[in-house]
Amino acid sequence: MYLLSPFRHVTVMGCTDCTIVVGAVSRLIHVLGCERVRIVTACRRLYISSCVDSVFPVFTASHPILAGDNRSCQFAPYNTA
C-alpha cells in the first residue's frame, strides 16, 4: 500500500503480511499489533506496540519507542527502492 501524501499523524493497526510506504509524517506514526509487515516512512517519531517479525526502514529524528510485546523487529535505514 502506498500512501505518499504528507501526513500529520498515522496509525497502522492490525496489519499482516504487507508492505506499507507512507510519505512524510510530520509528527507520530503509531504501529500497533502488526505481524510480518514492512513500513517505509520518514517521520519525527516512531511508536511501535506489540509487533512481531516486522521490518522498519525509517528515517526518524529520534529513537523509536517500543512498548508492549515486540518480537523479531528489525530497523534499517530509509530506503524506498
PDB file of C-alpha atoms in Angstrom:
ATOM      1  CA  MET A   1       0.000   0.000   0.000  1.00  0.00           C
ATOM      2  CA  TYR A   2       1.374   3.403  -0.947  1.00  0.00           C
ATOM      3  CA  LEU A   3       0.260   6.491   0.990  1.00  0.00           C
ATOM      4  CA  LEU A   4       2.501   9.155  -0.497  1.00  0.00           C
ATOM      5  CA  SER A   5       0.764  12.315   0.729  1.00  0.00           C
ATOM      6  CA  PRO A   6       2.269  14.163   3.684  1.00  0.00           C
ATOM      7  CA  PHE A   7       0.508  13.357   6.962  1.00  0.00           C
ATOM      8  CA  ARG A   8       0.494  14.822  10.447  1.00  0.00           C
ATOM      9  CA  HIS A   9      -0.200  11.561  12.343  1.00  0.00           C
ATOM     10  CA  VAL A  10      -0.530   7.976  11.074  1.00  0.00           C
ATOM     11  CA  THR A  11      -1.796   4.862  12.854  1.00  0.00           C
ATOM     12  CA  VAL A  12      -1.247   1.409  11.345  1.00  0.00           C
ATOM     13  CA  MET A  13      -3.203  -1.201  13.269  1.00  0.00           C
ATOM     14  CA  GLY A  14      -3.653  -4.963  12.925  1.00  0.00           C
ATOM     15  CA  CYS A  15      -1.960  -5.486   9.540  1.00  0.00           C
ATOM     16  CA  THR A  16      -0.445  -8.824   8.499  1.00  0.00           C
ATOM     17  CA  ASP A  17       1.931  -9.754   5.639  1.00  0.00           C
ATOM     18  CA  CYS A  18       2.046  -6.416   3.829  1.00  0.00           C
ATOM     19  CA  THR A  19       4.333  -3.558   2.831  1.00  0.00           C
ATOM     20  CA  ILE A  20       3.222  -0.007   3.584  1.00  0.00           C
ATOM     21  CA  VAL A  21       5.044   3.032   2.194  1.00  0.00           C
ATOM     22  CA  VAL A  22       3.990   6.283   3.867  1.00  0.00           C
ATOM     23  CA  GLY A  23       5.011   9.762   2.758  1.00  0.00           C
ATOM     24  CA  ALA A  24       6.494  12.240   5.210  1.00  0.00           C
ATOM     25  CA  VAL A  25       4.818  12.188   8.639  1.00  0.00           C
ATOM     26  CA  SER A  26       5.355  15.477  10.446  1.00  0.00           C
ATOM     27  CA  ARG A  27       4.734  14.082  13.925  1.00  0.00           C
ATOM     28  CA  LEU A  28       3.984  10.495  15.021  1.00  0.00           C
ATOM     29  CA  ILE A  29       3.481   7.166  13.297  1.00  0.00           C
ATOM     30  CA  HIS A  30       1.975   4.558  15.630  1.00  0.00           C
ATOM     31  CA  VAL A  31       2.233   0.879  14.624  1.00  0.00           C
ATOM     32  CA  LEU A  32       0.027  -1.366  16.740  1.00  0.00           C
ATOM     33  CA  GLY A  33      -0.480  -5.137  16.715  1.00  0.00           C
ATOM     34  CA  CYS A  34       1.047  -5.911  13.297  1.00  0.00           C
ATOM     35  CA  GLU A  35       2.695  -9.136  12.115  1.00  0.00           C
ATOM     36  CA  ARG A  36       5.238  -9.561   9.311  1.00  0.00           C
ATOM     37  CA  VAL A  37       4.856  -6.028   7.948  1.00  0.00           C
ATOM     38  CA  ARG A  38       7.367  -3.685   6.345  1.00  0.00           C
ATOM     39  CA  ILE A  39       6.707   0.004   6.947  1.00  0.00           C
ATOM     40  CA  VAL A  40       8.814   2.509   4.996  1.00  0.00           C
ATOM     41  CA  THR A  41       8.488   6.130   6.098  1.00  0.00           C
ATOM     42  CA  ALA A  42      10.159   9.351   7.174  1.00  0.00           C
ATOM     43  CA  CYS A  43       8.770  10.695  10.442  1.00  0.00           C
ATOM     44  CA  ARG A  44       9.557  12.709  13.533  1.00  0.00           C
ATOM     45  CA  ARG A  45       8.739   9.866  15.973  1.00  0.00           C
ATOM     46  CA  LEU A  46       8.023   6.141  15.555  1.00  0.00           C
ATOM     47  CA  TYR A  47       5.987   4.330  18.228  1.00  0.00           C
ATOM     48  CA  ILE A  48       5.776   0.532  17.951  1.00  0.00           C
ATOM     49  CA  SER A  49       3.499  -1.545  20.153  1.00  0.00           C
ATOM     50  CA  SER A  50       3.071  -5.342  20.119  1.00  0.00           C
ATOM     51  CA  CYS A  51       4.530  -6.061  16.665  1.00  0.00           C
ATOM     52  CA  VAL A  52       6.034  -9.392  15.568  1.00  0.00           C
ATOM     53  CA  ASP A  53       8.545 -10.201  12.774  1.00  0.00           C
ATOM     54  CA  SER A  54       8.370  -6.714  11.250  1.00  0.00           C
ATOM     55  CA  VAL A  55      10.896  -4.552   9.383  1.00  0.00           C
ATOM     56  CA  PHE A  56      11.043  -0.768   9.725  1.00  0.00           C
ATOM     57  CA  PRO A  57      13.254   1.022   7.176  1.00  0.00           C
ATOM     58  CA  VAL A  58      12.641   4.532   8.503  1.00  0.00           C
ATOM     59  CA  PHE A  59      14.201   7.961   8.666  1.00  0.00           C
ATOM     60  CA  THR A  60      13.391   9.496  12.031  1.00  0.00           C
ATOM     61  CA  ALA A  61      14.702  12.403  14.062  1.00  0.00           C
ATOM     62  CA  SER A  62      14.557  10.452  17.330  1.00  0.00           C
ATOM     63  CA  HIS A  63      14.901   6.900  18.608  1.00  0.00           C
ATOM     64  CA  PRO A  64      11.859   4.652  18.095  1.00  0.00           C
ATOM     65  CA  ILE A  65       9.692   3.949  21.118  1.00  0.00           C
ATOM     66  CA  LEU A  66       8.968   0.258  21.737  1.00  0.00           C
ATOM     67  CA  ALA A  67       6.078  -0.698  24.014  1.00  0.00           C
ATOM     68  CA  GLY A  68       4.350  -3.979  24.743  1.00  0.00           C
ATOM     69  CA  ASP A  69       5.452  -7.364  23.396  1.00  0.00           C
ATOM     70  CA  ASN A  70       7.647  -6.697  20.336  1.00  0.00           C
ATOM     71  CA  ARG A  71       9.495  -9.711  18.924  1.00  0.00           C
ATOM     72  CA  SER A  72      11.927 -10.022  15.991  1.00  0.00           C
ATOM     73  CA  CYS A  73      11.573  -6.419  14.826  1.00  0.00           C
ATOM     74  CA  GLN A  74      14.328  -5.062  12.595  1.00  0.00           C
ATOM     75  CA  PHE A  75      15.291  -1.458  11.920  1.00  0.00           C
ATOM     76  CA  ALA A  76      17.003  -0.365   8.727  1.00  0.00           C
ATOM     77  CA  PRO A  77      17.994   2.884   7.007  1.00  0.00           C
ATOM     78  CA  TYR A  78      15.324   4.677   4.987  1.00  0.00           C
ATOM     79  CA  ASN A  79      15.128   3.053   1.550  1.00  0.00           C
ATOM     80  CA  THR A  80      12.250   3.157  -0.918  1.00  0.00           C
ATOM     81  CA  ALA A  81      13.954   1.461  -3.867  1.00  0.00           C
TER      82      ALA A  81
END
